[in-house]
Coordinates of C-alpha atoms in Angstrom, one line a residue:
X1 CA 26.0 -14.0 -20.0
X2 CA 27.8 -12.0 -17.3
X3 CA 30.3 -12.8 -14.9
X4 CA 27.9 -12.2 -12.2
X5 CA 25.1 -14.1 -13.7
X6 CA 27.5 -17.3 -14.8
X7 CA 28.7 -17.5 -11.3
X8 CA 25.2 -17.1 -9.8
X9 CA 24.7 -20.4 -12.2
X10 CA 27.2 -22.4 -11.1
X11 CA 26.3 -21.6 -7.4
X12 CA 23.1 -23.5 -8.1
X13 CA 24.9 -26.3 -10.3
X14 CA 26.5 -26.9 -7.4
X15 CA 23.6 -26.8 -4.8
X16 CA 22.2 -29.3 -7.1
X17 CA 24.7 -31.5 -8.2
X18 CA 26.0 -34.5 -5.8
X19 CA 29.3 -34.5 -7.5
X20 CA 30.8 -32.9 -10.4
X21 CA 33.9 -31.8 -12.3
X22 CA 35.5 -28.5 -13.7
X23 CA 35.2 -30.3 -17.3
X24 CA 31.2 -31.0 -16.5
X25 CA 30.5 -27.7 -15.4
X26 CA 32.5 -26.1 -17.9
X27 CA 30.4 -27.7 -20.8
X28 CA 27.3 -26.6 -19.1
X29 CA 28.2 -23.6 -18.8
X30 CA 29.7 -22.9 -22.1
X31 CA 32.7 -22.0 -20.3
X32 CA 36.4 -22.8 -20.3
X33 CA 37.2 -25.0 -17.7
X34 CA 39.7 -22.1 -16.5
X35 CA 37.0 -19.8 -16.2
X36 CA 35.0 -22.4 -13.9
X37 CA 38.4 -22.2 -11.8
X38 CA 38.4 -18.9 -11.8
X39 CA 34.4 -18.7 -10.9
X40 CA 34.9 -21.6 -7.7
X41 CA 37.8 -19.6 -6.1
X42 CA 35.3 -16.8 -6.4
X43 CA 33.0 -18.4 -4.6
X44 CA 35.5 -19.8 -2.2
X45 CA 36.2 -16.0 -1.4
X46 CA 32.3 -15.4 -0.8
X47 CA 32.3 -18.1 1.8
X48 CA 30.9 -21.0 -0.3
X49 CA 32.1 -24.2 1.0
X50 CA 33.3 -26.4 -2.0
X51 CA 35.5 -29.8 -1.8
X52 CA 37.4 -31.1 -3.8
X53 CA 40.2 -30.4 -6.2
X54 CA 39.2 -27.0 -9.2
X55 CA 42.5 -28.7 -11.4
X56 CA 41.2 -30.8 -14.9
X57 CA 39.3 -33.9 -14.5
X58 CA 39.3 -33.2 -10.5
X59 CA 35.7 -34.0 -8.7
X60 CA 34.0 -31.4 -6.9
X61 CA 31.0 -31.0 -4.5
X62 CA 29.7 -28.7 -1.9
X63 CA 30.6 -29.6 1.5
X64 CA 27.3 -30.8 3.1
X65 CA 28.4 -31.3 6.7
X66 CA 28.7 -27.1 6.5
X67 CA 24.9 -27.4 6.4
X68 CA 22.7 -24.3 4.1
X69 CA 24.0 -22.5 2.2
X70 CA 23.3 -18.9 0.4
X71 CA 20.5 -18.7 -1.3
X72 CA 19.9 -15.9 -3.9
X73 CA 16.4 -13.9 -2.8
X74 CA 14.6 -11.1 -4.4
X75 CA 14.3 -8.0 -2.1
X76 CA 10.4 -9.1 -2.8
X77 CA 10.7 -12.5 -1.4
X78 CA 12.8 -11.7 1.4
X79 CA 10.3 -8.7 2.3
X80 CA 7.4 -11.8 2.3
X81 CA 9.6 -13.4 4.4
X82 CA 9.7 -10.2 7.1
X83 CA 6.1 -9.7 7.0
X84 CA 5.6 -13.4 8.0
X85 CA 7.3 -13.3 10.3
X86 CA 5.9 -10.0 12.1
X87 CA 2.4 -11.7 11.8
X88 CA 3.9 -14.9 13.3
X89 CA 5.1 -12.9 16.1
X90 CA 1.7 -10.9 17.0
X91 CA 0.2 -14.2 16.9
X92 CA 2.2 -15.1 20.1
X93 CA 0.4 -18.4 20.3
X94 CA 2.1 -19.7 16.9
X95 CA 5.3 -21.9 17.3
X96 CA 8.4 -20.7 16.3
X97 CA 7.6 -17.1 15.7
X98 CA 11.0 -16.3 17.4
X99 CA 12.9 -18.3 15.5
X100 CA 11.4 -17.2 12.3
X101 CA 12.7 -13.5 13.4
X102 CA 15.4 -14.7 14.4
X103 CA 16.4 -16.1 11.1
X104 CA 14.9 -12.8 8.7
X105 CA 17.7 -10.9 11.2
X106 CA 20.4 -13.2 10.1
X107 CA 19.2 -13.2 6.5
X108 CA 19.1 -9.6 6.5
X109 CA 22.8 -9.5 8.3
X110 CA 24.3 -11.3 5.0
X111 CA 22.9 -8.9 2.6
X112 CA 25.1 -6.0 1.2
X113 CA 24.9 -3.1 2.4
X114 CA 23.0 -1.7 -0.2
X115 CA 20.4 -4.0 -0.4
X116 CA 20.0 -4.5 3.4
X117 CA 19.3 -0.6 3.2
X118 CA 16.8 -0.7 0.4
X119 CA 15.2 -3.8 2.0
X120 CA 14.8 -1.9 5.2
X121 CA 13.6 1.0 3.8
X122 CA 10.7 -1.0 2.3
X123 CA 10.2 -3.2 5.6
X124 CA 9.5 0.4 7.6
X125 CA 7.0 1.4 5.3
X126 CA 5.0 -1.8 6.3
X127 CA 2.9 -1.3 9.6
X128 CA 1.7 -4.6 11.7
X129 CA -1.1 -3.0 13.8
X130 CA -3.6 -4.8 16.4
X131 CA -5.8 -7.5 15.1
X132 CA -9.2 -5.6 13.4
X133 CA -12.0 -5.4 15.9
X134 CA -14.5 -8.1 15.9
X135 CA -17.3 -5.9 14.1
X136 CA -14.9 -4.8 11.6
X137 CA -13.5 -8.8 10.7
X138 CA -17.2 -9.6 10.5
X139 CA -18.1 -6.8 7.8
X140 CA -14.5 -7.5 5.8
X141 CA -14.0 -9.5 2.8
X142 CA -11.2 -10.4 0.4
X143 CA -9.4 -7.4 -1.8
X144 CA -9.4 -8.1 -5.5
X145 CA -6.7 -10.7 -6.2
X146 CA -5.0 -8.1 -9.1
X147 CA -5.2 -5.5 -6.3
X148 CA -2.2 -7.7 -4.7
X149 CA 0.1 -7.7 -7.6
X150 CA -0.8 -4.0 -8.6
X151 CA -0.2 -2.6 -5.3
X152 CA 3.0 -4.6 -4.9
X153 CA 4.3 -3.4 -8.0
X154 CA 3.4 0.0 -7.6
X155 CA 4.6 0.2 -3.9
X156 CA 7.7 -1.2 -4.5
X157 CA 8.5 0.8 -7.5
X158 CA 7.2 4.2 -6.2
X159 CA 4.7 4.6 -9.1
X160 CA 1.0 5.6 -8.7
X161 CA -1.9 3.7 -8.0
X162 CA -5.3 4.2 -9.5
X163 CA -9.1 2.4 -8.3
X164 CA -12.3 2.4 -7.6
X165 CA -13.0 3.0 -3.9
X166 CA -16.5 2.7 -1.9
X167 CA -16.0 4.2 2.1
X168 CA -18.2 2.6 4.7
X169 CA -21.5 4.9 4.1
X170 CA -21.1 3.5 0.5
X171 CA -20.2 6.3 -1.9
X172 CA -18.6 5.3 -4.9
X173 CA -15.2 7.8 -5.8
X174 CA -12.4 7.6 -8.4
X175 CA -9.2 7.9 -6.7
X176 CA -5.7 8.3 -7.7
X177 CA -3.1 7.7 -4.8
X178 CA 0.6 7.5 -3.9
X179 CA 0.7 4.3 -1.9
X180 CA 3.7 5.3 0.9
X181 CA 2.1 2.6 3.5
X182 CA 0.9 -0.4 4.2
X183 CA -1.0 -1.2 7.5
X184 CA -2.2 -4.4 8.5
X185 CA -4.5 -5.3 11.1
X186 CA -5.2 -8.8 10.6
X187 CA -7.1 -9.9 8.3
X188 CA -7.5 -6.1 7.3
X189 CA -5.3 -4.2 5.0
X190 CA -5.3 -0.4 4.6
X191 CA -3.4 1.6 2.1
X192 CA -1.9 4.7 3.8
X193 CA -1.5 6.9 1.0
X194 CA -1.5 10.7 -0.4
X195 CA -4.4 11.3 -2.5
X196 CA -2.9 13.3 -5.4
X197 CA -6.2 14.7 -6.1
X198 CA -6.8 15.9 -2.6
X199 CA -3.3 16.4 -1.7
X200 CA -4.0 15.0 1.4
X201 CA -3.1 12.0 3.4
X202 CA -5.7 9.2 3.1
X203 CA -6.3 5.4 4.6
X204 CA -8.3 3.0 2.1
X205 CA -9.6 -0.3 3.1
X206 CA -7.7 -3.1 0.3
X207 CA -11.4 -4.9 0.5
X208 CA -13.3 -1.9 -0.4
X209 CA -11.1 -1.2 -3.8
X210 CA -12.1 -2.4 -7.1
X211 CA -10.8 -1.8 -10.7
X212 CA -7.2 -1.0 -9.4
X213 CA -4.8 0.1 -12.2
X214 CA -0.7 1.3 -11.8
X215 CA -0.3 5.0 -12.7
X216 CA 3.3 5.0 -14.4
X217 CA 2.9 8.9 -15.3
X218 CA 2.9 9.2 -11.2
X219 CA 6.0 8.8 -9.4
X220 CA 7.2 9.6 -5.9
X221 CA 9.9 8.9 -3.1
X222 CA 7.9 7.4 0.4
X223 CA 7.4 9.4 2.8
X224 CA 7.5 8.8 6.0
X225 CA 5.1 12.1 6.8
X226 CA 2.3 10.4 4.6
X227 CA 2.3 7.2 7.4
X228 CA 2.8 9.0 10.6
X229 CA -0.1 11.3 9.9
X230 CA -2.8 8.4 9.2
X231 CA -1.5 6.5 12.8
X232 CA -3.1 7.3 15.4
X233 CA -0.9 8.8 18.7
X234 CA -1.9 6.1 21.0
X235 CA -1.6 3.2 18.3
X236 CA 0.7 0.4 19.9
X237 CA 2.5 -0.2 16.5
X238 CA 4.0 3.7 15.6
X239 CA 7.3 2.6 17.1
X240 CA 7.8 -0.1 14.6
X241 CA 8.3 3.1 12.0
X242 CA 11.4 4.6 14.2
X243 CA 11.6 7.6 15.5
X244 CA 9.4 10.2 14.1
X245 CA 10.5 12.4 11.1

């Protein structure tokens, strides 16, 4: 196990433990209990709050008056976290919808620097539009619940996407995309994407895709280009994208 990973684990011994002692994390750990010193003044340095003496057969615990501490997130779950609260927000009628942003800011404030930048860089390429009309929410349904994962994965890892699409007259097409955006006008999802057969920036409808499958011999960097072009001038929610490229 690495360093990282070992103290990452006795981060969560701790969060879980009442009490404990070098000697008992040590053996869980299968550590020396001068590593597990070495580990708690490590996390000392990163902030964590932790009582107690580190010397043998001394009892330690997290502080709990300090109130939460860290916890370790995936750039995935803390970009569910964003988008909930955006939707929150639009919703102005929802309770605590500020305070949710207000946390995701702080959240995003403790981050490295790296991460906050690739976790911001993913946040911009998602677009929180309007609410959908009422005559489009009547004619929408449910995208495909693979769709979800697929796109995620595809999104995220700037590899292609492949489906079946139907547009509103109803003609069936074969598609092959690279997903740059995501805009959501609630309870609507579009990709914005560039067609690599068309070479040309298109919108799909999530609910009007079928038979989705993740192109790995596509790749691309997002570009912001792709997005602007498929959002309208007059659309309320361009801003959210900074300024234009």
């Amino acid at each position: 196990m690495s360093r990282a990973v070992r103290v990452m684990e006795l981060s969560d011994l701790l969060r879980a433990r009442g009490a404990t002692t070098v000697g008992e994390l040590a053996a869980t750990l299968g550590v020396s209990a001068r590593t597990v010193r070495r580990d708690l003044a490590t996390l000392r340095e990163r902030g964590l709050h932790i009582e107690g003496e580190a010397g043998p057969g001394g009892g330690i615990r997290l502080d709990a008056g300090r109130g939460v501490t860290a916890v370790h997130l995936s750039v995935a779950e803390i970009v569910t976290l964003w988008l909930s609260a955006r939707l929150s927000q639009a919703a102005s009628d929802l309770p605590w919808s500020d305070a949710a942003s207000s946390a995701l800011a702080k959240l995003l404030g403790s981050l490295p620097p790296e991460r906050a930048r690739e976790l911001r860089a993913l946040c911009r390429r998602v677009i929180v539009g309007e609410p959908a009309s009422g005559p489009v929410r009547a004619g929408a349904g449910a995208p495909p619940a693979e769709l979800v994962r697929l796109f995620e994965e595809s999104f995220s890892s700037g590899v292609g996407l492949g489906f079946d699409y139907q547009d509103r007259e109803g003609r069936a097409s074969r598609r092959r995309v690279e997903p740059h955006g995501l805009l959501i006008q609630s309870p609507v999802w579009y990709v914005l994407a560039l067609d690599t057969g068309k070479n040309e920036p298109r919108m799909f409808r999530m609910d009007r895709i079928s038979t989705p499958r993740v192109l790995r011999e596509v790749t691309f960097r997002p570009n912001a280009h792709v997005i602007w072009a498929l959002l309208p001038e007059e659309c309320a929610w361009r801003p959210l994208l900074g300024e234009r490229p």
